[in-house]
Short mmCIF file of C-alpha atoms in Angstrom, two decimals:
data_model
loop_
_atom_site.label_atom_id
_atom_site.label_comp_id
_atom_site.label_asym_id
_atom_site.label_seq_id
_atom_site.Cartn_x
_atom_site.Cartn_y
_atom_site.Cartn_z
CA MET A 277 -21.93 7.88 24.55
CA PRO A 278 -24.52 4.75 24.71
CA ASP A 279 -25.82 4.73 28.75
CA ARG A 280 -25.55 1.24 30.73
CA THR A 281 -25.51 2.04 33.69
CA ALA A 282 -29.34 1.76 34.12
CA SER A 283 -29.67 -1.70 32.31
CA SER A 284 -27.40 -3.84 34.73
CA ALA A 285 -27.13 -7.54 34.32
CA SER A 286 -30.04 -9.49 35.77
CA SER A 287 -31.13 -8.60 39.29
CA ASP A 288 -31.03 -11.73 40.65
CA LEU A 289 -27.18 -12.13 39.47
CA LEU A 290 -25.19 -11.40 42.52
CA PRO A 291 -27.78 -13.12 44.80
CA ASP A 292 -27.32 -16.41 42.40
CA LEU A 293 -23.87 -16.16 43.21
CA VAL A 294 -23.58 -15.76 46.46
CA ALA A 295 -26.18 -18.44 46.91
CA ALA A 296 -24.26 -20.78 44.36
CA ALA A 297 -20.86 -20.36 46.76
CA HIS A 298 -23.33 -21.48 49.70
CA ARG A 299 -23.81 -24.40 48.34
CA ALA A 300 -20.23 -25.10 47.33
CA GLY A 301 -19.22 -25.22 50.69
CA ALA A 302 -19.05 -21.48 51.66
CA ASP A 303 -19.87 -20.31 55.37
CA ALA A 304 -20.09 -16.30 53.78
CA ALA A 305 -19.10 -14.72 50.53
CA GLU A 306 -20.18 -11.14 48.58
CA ALA A 307 -20.56 -10.44 45.50
CA VAL A 308 -19.85 -7.61 43.46
CA SER A 309 -20.47 -6.15 39.85
CA ALA A 310 -18.71 -3.05 38.13
CA GLU A 311 -20.42 -1.60 35.24
CA ARG A 312 -18.69 1.17 32.80
CA ALA A 313 -18.71 2.39 29.59
CA ALA A 314 -16.61 5.25 28.60
CA LEU A 315 -15.81 7.50 25.40
CA SER A 316 -12.77 9.75 24.98
CA VAL A 317 -10.88 11.58 22.49
CA GLY A 318 -8.11 13.31 21.97
CA VAL A 319 -6.05 15.86 19.44
CA ARG A 320 -3.51 17.65 18.29
CA ASN A 321 -3.12 20.52 16.78
CA GLY A 322 -6.41 21.02 15.83
CA ALA A 323 -6.56 16.95 14.19
CA LEU A 324 -8.39 14.04 15.63
CA GLU A 325 -5.92 12.25 17.08
CA ASP A 326 -7.57 9.11 18.62
CA VAL A 327 -10.98 7.64 19.85
CA GLU A 328 -11.21 5.26 22.97
CA ARG A 329 -14.67 3.86 23.52
CA GLU A 330 -14.87 1.03 26.47
CA GLU A 331 -17.93 -0.65 27.60
CA SER A 332 -17.16 -3.58 30.38
CA ARG A 333 -19.51 -5.70 32.55
CA ASP A 334 -17.44 -7.37 35.74
CA LEU A 335 -18.02 -9.55 38.47
CA GLY A 336 -15.83 -10.27 41.63
CA LEU A 337 -16.65 -12.90 44.39
CA ARG A 338 -14.84 -12.85 47.58
CA VAL A 339 -15.95 -16.55 50.03
CA PHE A 340 -15.02 -17.43 53.04
CA ILE A 341 -14.50 -21.04 54.42
CA GLY A 342 -13.69 -20.08 58.65
CA ARG A 343 -11.28 -17.29 58.42
CA ARG A 344 -9.84 -18.32 55.47
CA GLN A 345 -10.64 -16.54 52.40
CA ALA A 346 -10.15 -15.77 48.54
CA THR A 347 -11.23 -13.57 45.88
CA VAL A 348 -11.74 -14.13 42.14
CA SER A 349 -13.05 -11.80 39.34
CA ALA A 350 -14.31 -12.38 35.18
CA SER A 351 -15.81 -10.51 32.83
CA ASP A 352 -17.64 -13.22 31.04
CA LEU A 353 -21.21 -13.39 32.70
CA SER A 354 -22.10 -16.77 31.28
CA ASP A 355 -23.74 -19.17 33.47
CA ALA A 356 -20.84 -21.51 32.80
CA THR A 357 -18.32 -18.87 33.70
CA ARG A 358 -20.12 -18.20 36.64
CA ALA A 359 -20.01 -21.63 37.86
CA ARG A 360 -16.24 -21.92 37.53
CA LEU A 361 -16.01 -18.75 39.16
CA VAL A 362 -17.81 -20.20 42.71
CA GLU A 363 -15.60 -23.57 42.08
CA ARG A 364 -12.42 -21.90 41.94
CA ALA A 365 -13.36 -19.13 44.55
CA VAL A 366 -14.07 -22.05 46.97
CA ALA A 367 -11.10 -24.60 45.80
CA MET A 368 -8.56 -21.39 46.95
CA ALA A 369 -10.32 -20.87 49.87
CA ARG A 370 -10.18 -24.07 51.08
CA LEU A 371 -6.21 -24.18 50.70
CA ALA A 372 -5.77 -20.27 51.91
CA PRO A 373 -4.01 -19.59 55.17
CA GLU A 374 -6.43 -18.72 58.23
CA ASP A 375 -6.27 -14.76 58.97
CA PRO A 376 -8.22 -14.44 61.90
CA TYR A 377 -9.35 -11.15 61.25
CA ALA A 378 -11.36 -12.40 57.62
CA GLY A 379 -14.76 -12.10 57.56
CA LEU A 380 -17.69 -9.85 56.02
CA ALA A 381 -18.33 -6.49 57.70
CA PRO A 382 -20.58 -7.02 61.01
CA GLN A 383 -23.99 -6.70 60.14
CA ASP A 384 -24.19 -3.79 63.25
CA ARG A 385 -22.67 -1.91 60.81
CA LEU A 386 -23.92 -2.27 58.11
CA ALA A 387 -26.03 0.59 56.00
CA ARG A 388 -29.53 0.48 55.73
CA GLY A 389 -31.51 2.30 53.26
CA PRO A 390 -32.95 3.95 51.82
CA PHE A 391 -29.42 5.43 50.85
CA ALA A 392 -28.57 9.11 50.55
CA GLU A 393 -29.46 10.88 47.19
CA LEU A 394 -26.04 12.51 45.99
CA ASP A 395 -26.89 13.46 42.55
CA LEU A 396 -24.01 11.52 41.46
CA PHE A 397 -25.38 10.24 37.73
CA ASP A 398 -25.77 12.83 34.78
CA PRO A 399 -27.65 11.17 31.81
CA ALA A 400 -26.28 13.70 29.68
CA GLN A 401 -24.73 12.00 26.50
CA ARG A 402 -21.73 13.23 24.71
CA THR A 403 -21.17 12.05 21.17
CA ALA A 404 -17.68 10.96 19.70
CA ALA A 405 -18.02 14.45 17.75
CA ASP A 406 -18.92 16.44 21.22
CA LEU A 407 -16.30 15.51 22.70
CA GLU A 408 -13.63 15.97 19.60
CA ALA A 409 -14.74 19.70 19.50
CA ALA A 410 -14.60 20.31 22.99
CA ALA A 411 -11.16 19.01 22.87
CA ALA A 412 -10.24 21.15 19.78
CA GLY A 413 -11.59 24.65 21.07
CA THR A 414 -9.76 23.83 24.66
CA GLU A 415 -6.39 23.00 22.30
CA ALA A 416 -7.51 26.47 20.22
CA ALA A 417 -7.88 28.91 23.20
CA ALA A 418 -4.37 27.43 24.75
CA MET A 419 -3.02 27.38 21.66
CA GLY A 420 -3.92 31.46 21.32
CA ILE A 421 -2.15 32.27 23.82
CA ASP A 422 1.38 34.63 23.07
CA GLY A 423 4.42 32.83 23.59
CA VAL A 424 2.76 28.81 23.59
CA ALA A 425 4.57 26.98 20.85
CA ARG A 426 2.93 23.88 20.42
CA SER A 427 0.51 21.48 21.93
CA GLU A 428 0.62 18.11 23.49
CA GLY A 429 -2.75 17.92 22.58
CA GLY A 430 -6.29 18.09 23.92
CA HIS A 431 -8.48 15.61 25.29
CA ALA A 432 -12.27 14.90 26.13
CA SER A 433 -13.84 11.94 28.19
CA ALA A 434 -17.93 11.15 29.64
CA SER A 435 -18.34 8.41 31.32
CA SER A 436 -20.94 6.60 33.63
CA SER A 437 -20.49 3.39 35.97
CA ARG A 438 -22.78 1.74 38.72
CA TRP A 439 -21.81 -0.97 40.89
CA ARG A 440 -23.60 -3.09 43.45
CA LEU A 441 -22.87 -5.16 46.40
CA VAL A 442 -25.06 -8.28 47.67
CA THR A 443 -23.45 -10.00 50.57
CA SER A 444 -24.63 -13.30 52.10
CA HIS A 445 -25.60 -11.86 55.54
CA GLY A 446 -28.31 -9.45 53.87
CA PHE A 447 -27.02 -6.01 52.55
CA ASP A 448 -27.46 -5.46 49.14
CA GLY A 449 -26.62 -1.88 47.50
CA ALA A 450 -25.88 -0.05 44.58
CA TRP A 451 -25.20 3.17 43.04
CA GLN A 452 -23.97 5.10 39.59
CA GLY A 453 -22.33 7.91 38.62
CA SER A 454 -20.84 9.84 35.40
CA ALA A 455 -17.84 11.52 35.01
CA PHE A 456 -17.22 14.48 32.46
CA SER A 457 -13.45 15.79 31.87
CA LEU A 458 -11.73 18.21 29.80
CA GLY A 459 -8.13 19.32 29.25
CA VAL A 460 -4.89 20.24 27.12
CA GLY A 461 -1.27 20.35 27.74
CA VAL A 462 0.75 22.77 26.08
CA ILE A 463 4.53 23.84 25.57
CA ALA A 464 5.24 27.17 26.28
CA GLU A 465 9.21 28.44 24.11
CA LYS A 466 11.11 31.34 25.73
CA ASP A 467 14.95 31.57 24.47
CA GLY A 468 14.78 28.57 22.86
CA ALA A 469 14.19 27.20 26.06
CA MET A 470 10.53 25.34 26.35
CA GLU A 471 8.18 24.58 29.11
CA ARG A 472 5.10 22.30 29.49
CA GLY A 473 1.93 23.55 31.56
CA GLY A 474 -1.79 22.41 31.68
CA GLU A 475 -5.25 22.44 32.34
CA HIS A 476 -7.70 19.45 32.92
CA ARG A 477 -10.62 19.37 34.82
CA ALA A 478 -13.11 16.66 35.92
CA VAL A 479 -16.82 16.64 37.19
CA ARG A 480 -20.21 14.63 37.85
CA HIS A 481 -22.50 16.87 36.10
CA LEU A 482 -21.60 18.23 32.43
CA SER A 483 -22.86 21.56 33.40
CA ASP A 484 -20.45 22.06 36.25
CA LEU A 485 -17.74 21.33 33.46
CA PRO A 486 -15.98 24.80 32.57
CA SER A 487 -15.70 26.31 29.31
CA ALA A 488 -12.81 25.04 26.94
CA ALA A 489 -12.06 28.51 26.57
CA SER A 490 -11.32 29.05 30.54
CA ILE A 491 -9.63 25.37 30.49
CA GLY A 492 -7.36 26.22 27.57
CA GLU A 493 -6.73 29.66 28.43
CA GLU A 494 -5.55 28.55 32.02
CA ALA A 495 -3.24 26.29 30.38
CA GLY A 496 -1.27 28.53 28.17
CA ARG A 497 -0.96 30.96 30.72
CA ARG A 498 0.78 28.29 33.57
CA ALA A 499 3.24 26.95 30.74
CA VAL A 500 4.15 30.50 29.44
CA ALA A 501 4.60 31.96 33.04
CA ARG A 502 7.04 29.06 33.89
CA THR A 503 9.36 29.68 30.95
CA GLY A 504 12.61 31.32 31.79
CA PRO A 505 13.21 29.74 34.77
CA ARG A 506 16.47 30.03 37.09
CA LYS A 507 17.92 27.88 39.44
CA ILE A 508 18.38 29.13 43.11
CA ALA A 509 20.96 28.12 45.87
CA SER A 510 20.60 25.61 48.59
CA THR A 511 18.67 27.69 51.30
CA THR A 512 16.15 27.80 54.12
CA ALA A 513 12.97 29.95 53.49
CA PRO A 514 9.36 30.18 54.07
CA VAL A 515 7.55 27.52 51.09
CA ILE A 516 4.00 28.09 50.26
CA PHE A 517 2.86 25.04 48.00
CA GLU A 518 -0.15 26.52 45.88
CA ASN A 519 -3.71 25.06 46.25
CA ARG A 520 -2.93 22.69 42.72
CA VAL A 521 -0.30 20.71 44.57
CA ALA A 522 -0.80 21.33 48.25
CA THR A 523 -2.89 17.98 49.20
CA GLN A 524 0.61 16.46 47.84
CA VAL A 525 2.11 17.49 51.54
CA LEU A 526 -0.83 16.25 53.11
CA SER A 527 -1.39 13.13 51.49
CA PRO A 528 1.35 10.88 53.22
CA LEU A 529 -0.98 11.19 56.39
CA LEU A 530 -3.83 9.29 55.30
CA GLY A 531 -1.11 6.74 54.30
CA ALA A 532 0.05 6.89 57.70
CA ILE A 533 -3.65 6.70 59.59
CA SER A 534 -4.81 4.41 57.57
CA GLY A 535 -5.75 1.13 59.50
CA PRO A 536 -3.74 -1.72 57.76
CA ALA A 537 -0.01 0.33 58.81
CA ILE A 538 -1.41 0.90 62.57
CA ALA A 539 -2.16 -2.59 62.44
CA ARG A 540 1.57 -3.52 61.43
CA GLY A 541 3.15 -0.74 63.38
CA THR A 542 4.74 0.88 60.29
CA SER A 543 3.55 4.52 60.74
CA PHE A 544 5.03 7.27 61.93
CA LEU A 545 1.63 8.63 63.42
CA LYS A 546 1.14 5.01 65.33
CA ASP A 547 1.67 6.83 68.50
CA ARG A 548 -0.39 9.87 67.85
CA LEU A 549 -3.86 9.34 67.66
CA GLY A 550 -5.93 12.11 70.12
CA ARG A 551 -2.84 14.01 70.11
CA ARG A 552 -2.62 17.54 68.13
CA ILE A 553 -0.42 16.95 64.35
CA LEU A 554 -1.84 20.33 62.89
CA PRO A 555 -2.29 23.55 64.05
CA ALA A 556 -4.98 24.18 66.84
CA GLY A 557 -8.17 25.19 64.65
CA VAL A 558 -7.39 23.38 61.71
CA ALA A 559 -9.55 20.59 60.76
CA LEU A 560 -9.81 18.10 58.04
CA ILE A 561 -12.72 17.34 57.01
CA ASP A 562 -13.79 13.52 54.79
CA ASP A 563 -17.49 14.14 53.68
CA PRO A 564 -18.77 10.86 51.81
CA PHE A 565 -22.21 13.12 51.44
CA ARG A 566 -21.17 15.59 49.35
CA PRO A 567 -23.56 16.10 45.91
CA ARG A 568 -21.74 15.74 42.87
CA GLY A 569 -18.59 14.88 45.03
CA LEU A 570 -16.21 13.03 43.25
CA GLY A 571 -15.50 11.23 45.92
CA SER A 572 -19.31 11.00 47.39
CA ALA A 573 -20.69 7.26 47.98
CA PRO A 574 -23.86 6.20 50.09
CA PHE A 575 -21.65 3.34 51.62
CA ASP A 576 -18.20 2.28 51.56
CA ASP A 577 -16.79 -1.11 50.01
CA GLU A 578 -18.26 -3.86 52.14
CA GLY A 579 -21.08 -1.79 52.32
CA VAL A 580 -20.87 -0.50 55.57
CA SER A 581 -22.38 2.97 56.27
CA VAL A 582 -21.15 6.46 56.11
CA GLU A 583 -20.16 9.28 57.75
CA ARG A 584 -19.19 12.75 57.66
CA ARG A 585 -16.30 13.32 60.30
CA ALA A 586 -13.38 15.55 61.05
CA ILE A 587 -10.17 13.35 60.91
CA VAL A 588 -8.71 16.12 62.57
CA GLU A 589 -10.25 18.49 64.68
CA ASP A 590 -8.67 21.67 66.55
CA GLY A 591 -5.25 20.12 65.13
CA VAL A 592 -6.10 16.83 66.97
CA LEU A 593 -6.08 13.62 65.01
CA THR A 594 -9.12 11.95 66.20
CA THR A 595 -9.51 8.72 64.03
CA TRP A 596 -7.93 6.21 61.89
CA LEU A 597 -9.03 4.98 58.34
CA LEU A 598 -10.48 1.46 59.20
CA ASN A 599 -11.92 -1.46 57.39
CA SER A 600 -13.58 -4.41 59.02
CA ALA A 601 -10.18 -6.71 58.99
CA ALA A 602 -8.72 -3.77 60.24
CA ALA A 603 -10.76 -2.48 62.85
CA ALA A 604 -10.99 -6.03 64.41
CA GLN A 605 -6.74 -6.28 64.44
CA LEU A 606 -7.11 -3.06 66.92
CA GLY A 607 -10.44 -3.90 68.89
CA LEU A 608 -12.32 -0.82 67.13
CA ASN A 609 -15.22 -0.60 64.57
CA SER A 610 -15.07 0.51 61.16
CA THR A 611 -15.24 3.99 60.40
CA GLY A 612 -16.60 3.15 56.90
CA HIS A 613 -13.34 3.57 54.96
CA ALA A 614 -13.22 0.22 52.98
CA SER A 615 -12.60 0.29 49.54
CA ARG A 616 -12.02 -2.52 47.15
CA GLY A 617 -11.72 -3.32 43.04
CA LEU A 618 -13.87 -6.61 42.16
CA ALA A 619 -10.35 -8.52 43.23
CA GLY A 620 -8.70 -8.95 46.35
CA PRO A 621 -10.04 -7.56 49.97
CA PRO A 622 -10.37 -4.23 50.86
CA GLY A 623 -7.67 -1.46 51.36
CA VAL A 624 -9.01 1.55 52.91
CA SER A 625 -9.36 5.20 51.19
CA THR A 626 -11.23 8.66 52.16
CA HIS A 627 -14.10 9.99 50.36
CA ASN A 628 -14.36 13.95 49.38
CA LEU A 629 -11.67 15.25 51.63
CA HIS A 630 -10.87 18.72 52.28
CA LEU A 631 -8.51 20.94 54.63
CA GLU A 632 -10.77 23.87 55.87
CA PRO A 633 -9.38 27.14 54.61
CA GLY A 634 -8.04 29.92 56.31
CA GLU A 635 -8.52 33.46 56.10
CA ARG A 636 -6.26 35.17 53.82
CA ASP A 637 -5.54 34.41 49.76
CA LEU A 638 -2.38 33.07 48.22
CA ALA A 639 -1.13 36.78 47.90
CA GLY A 640 -1.59 37.39 51.36
CA LEU A 641 0.07 34.14 52.31
CA MET A 642 3.10 35.73 50.05
CA SER A 643 2.83 39.36 51.88
CA GLU A 644 3.15 37.64 55.09
CA ALA A 645 5.93 35.39 54.29
CA GLY A 646 8.01 38.36 52.55
CA THR A 647 10.47 36.18 50.50
CA GLY A 648 10.45 32.58 49.31
CA LEU A 649 9.61 29.59 47.25
CA LEU A 650 6.22 29.08 45.84
CA VAL A 651 5.26 25.52 44.43
CA THR A 652 3.37 24.78 41.71
CA SER A 653 3.91 21.78 40.46
CA MET A 654 6.18 19.03 42.37
CA PHE A 655 7.20 15.64 41.28
CA GLY A 656 9.35 12.22 42.81
CA PRO A 657 7.84 12.59 46.25
CA SER A 658 10.25 10.37 49.02
CA LEU A 659 8.82 9.13 52.37
CA ASN A 660 10.34 7.38 55.03
CA ALA A 661 6.82 6.37 56.17
CA ASN A 662 8.36 5.06 59.58
CA THR A 663 10.28 8.49 60.46
CA GLY A 664 8.29 10.76 58.30
CA ASP A 665 11.11 11.91 56.66
CA TRP A 666 9.67 13.70 53.56
CA SER A 667 11.44 15.39 50.55
CA ALA A 668 10.35 16.28 46.75
CA GLY A 669 11.16 17.74 43.30
CA VAL A 670 9.37 21.22 42.40
CA SER A 671 8.91 23.90 40.48
CA GLY A 672 7.51 27.01 40.55
CA PHE A 673 8.40 30.84 41.62
CA TRP A 674 10.80 32.68 43.91
CA PHE A 675 9.10 35.42 45.30
CA GLU A 676 10.10 38.65 47.03
CA HIS A 677 8.55 41.20 48.58
CA GLY A 678 5.34 39.32 48.86
CA GLU A 679 5.64 39.40 44.48
CA ARG A 680 6.48 37.28 42.58
CA ALA A 681 9.92 37.61 41.10
CA TYR A 682 11.12 34.82 38.63
CA PRO A 683 10.23 31.12 37.52
CA VAL A 684 12.54 28.39 39.49
CA SER A 685 12.99 24.57 38.60
CA GLU A 686 15.17 22.26 39.67
CA VAL A 687 14.37 22.93 42.87
CA THR A 688 13.96 19.50 46.34
CA VAL A 689 12.41 20.87 49.47
CA ALA A 690 12.77 18.61 52.11
CA GLY A 691 11.54 18.18 55.79
CA LYS A 692 10.21 15.80 58.72
CA LEU A 693 6.18 16.35 57.97
CA THR A 694 5.53 15.88 61.42
CA ASP A 695 7.30 19.06 62.12
CA LEU A 696 6.48 21.04 58.67
CA TRP A 697 2.68 20.31 59.64
CA ASP A 698 3.41 21.89 62.98
CA ARG A 699 4.09 25.37 61.22
CA LEU A 700 1.33 24.75 58.85
CA GLN A 701 -0.85 28.31 57.62
CA ARG A 702 -3.50 27.87 54.96
CA GLY A 703 -4.58 30.30 52.84
CA SER A 704 -8.10 30.68 52.29
CA ASP A 705 -7.75 29.88 48.27
CA LEU A 706 -9.80 26.36 48.89
CA GLU A 707 -11.45 24.86 45.61
CA PHE A 708 -13.43 21.39 45.48
CA ARG A 709 -11.63 19.90 41.96
CA SER A 710 -10.68 16.36 42.42
CA SER A 711 -11.61 14.20 45.93
CA PHE A 712 -8.89 15.45 48.08
CA ASN A 713 -8.91 19.63 48.09
CA SER A 714 -6.82 21.90 50.01
CA PRO A 715 -5.98 25.35 50.12
CA SER A 716 -2.72 27.07 49.50
CA LEU A 717 -0.46 26.16 52.04
CA LEU A 718 2.61 28.33 53.99
CA PHE A 719 5.11 26.32 55.71
CA ASP A 720 8.17 28.83 57.29
CA GLY A 721 11.51 27.97 57.61
CA VAL A 722 11.67 24.34 55.07
CA ALA A 723 15.01 23.27 53.75
CA ILE A 724 15.49 24.64 50.10
CA ALA A 725 18.20 22.34 47.79
CA GLY A 726 18.82 24.44 44.63
CA LYS A 727 21.83 24.09 42.57
#
């Protein structure tokens, strides 16, 4: 895969764009560039199925005229296109409605270099042949598990990217990252019934990627374990969410504490700042500085400094997630959680988020619960953002006396999240697999809708 990240467009491109916006009548401006090179390969039944290559260089421009703002983007970096970009952005801003909270991030909140070295970029090269071999090896390992009947395909990819932000009030920062991924999906069959299973991993550095054999074998085992599911009667029982899906029970918390939702008053946690929302002793950590983290960054997407913080500490909600606009609306400071693409104003997002683990492994949680439902996959979650009422379709395993008894499917679990979170018990099996990670979670007395 060719490496385009190290050779960006002219180093003067973004400052020139900002300066041109000023000359065209903007009071303030920010320009961003995103460069990406990616190669992905898919195989099915040992044969090459598809190869996709992407190389892109894109620009985004946000301008302000007073409290009016507009954003535009382009993938053509020619002088003529950049001139039209500036002209269009300024014209749009003049016609935009006033937003009393629109503006660049306050200068005293900006990150200052030198920025933290986070080891996000691995220059290792992967050819299409390398990726094909890895994908085929993963598929072969999965198909080698007894009970696996057919493949949905193996896939491997490698990518590199570079992001740069320049503002008219003096910020200029850039960072680059890489990603390598490998995965496979298969179908297992038993007594004429079929169940899907899969495994996928993504890392910043190639050396951190698990072997094709280990990924494939895990996919095969997971598919086979799900065969022959039963339906269960509706009941109330303990429910354990396996660590791979446990974040989906916690993710509504993030939307509920986002600054824009709080400012609109459309959050079931809008009155809970400084109050306990998880059990005592529980911490939810956001860490932008984790080396090789998939969500790591030296600054946020407005150039604001970032920091490791406990969003929940000892069970208590300590902060909202704020970009500059939401912070201004709430009379607070940005928390360094601005997130944006090339077009549109920033939203908010976390960096590397994890729930700190407890002391019992998954087997220990099952032993503690005795009898109940172990959830290993989830689909179609539904949330009432104003009340916190939540439900999701799930499948997994019924367990008895602390041991798996049989697989189950076509089950729905439901409850009010604030009540569920009050009863959260953490496992010790925290794994850093993505930008949001959790150990397995046990909740007692959960409503389960079955047949």
